[in-house]
C-alpha cells in the first residue's frame, strides 16, 4: 500500500507529489500552476486601497504644478531661442541689398545682383546667375 503525502499548504484539495493513477483534471491540482494567492492577502490589498482613498487629495494647484514647470522649461529652452534666431534671420534678410556677398543654405557662395519681394538673383560665377528664395540665404559673407 502506498503512503500519501499531506496536502501542500494553501492548495485546493489533496495533492500528492507522487504520480497518481487517475489524471487530475485541474492544472492547479496537477501541480503545473500554483494556486491562487493566499486568502489573507486579498483583504490587505483592499484595505490599502480604501486607506489611500481616505487620504487627502493634493490641491489643484499642486496637481498642475509639474505641468506648468514643464511648459516653462519648454518655453525657455526651446521656443525662446528659436524665436530669437528667427528674428535675427528676418533682420538679415531685410538688410540685404545688391552687391552683398551671401552664403546660401545649399552651401553656394555668391553676390546678390537683384532683390525682390520673394526672390534674390545671386551671381555665383561670371555670367552665371541663379534665382533663389529669400529664405535660402543662410548668412551674409563678410569677405
Steps between C-alpha positions, in 0.01 A plus 500: 500500500632842403537777753352834416667831573307767686341771285718795400428809713262740325405253229148411403420140577746228576815497292746219495845578363516144381324412178141395537343227298206711388591824314397811687265731314620838623845647425524621859435151629755355259762736638559676167377833625517646853169554675343842544669732751424439862165631605665718767666720236183609321341685795834674566506635143143622531585660832791687340277624221240624746768666713643678196155627409452638849821708477470865405532582132762763409367838397435580135797737500735222606356265240568743215835630630711234319321570171558874542870442573536284189336770287728773641802277445388430141450872431833612645717232343334442164255765388670819616841433338326392180297823487817705559681320217198551269493876571875531434457318167208725400712809581785359290266444202352849525846664504633321190556712190660449159877457526493306830679165504285226650520135595198296392361210702620262226860611563533718189670837545402784269429870459149644494424681173122559530259498790128434497220433745536122494820432302861613468709467187846382601806496276702188585756528217574741220181529286329222705201623697247295694176604655454387861228543758570754774500233770778311317750764616672362808751774580668812373859444393733770639768449231 
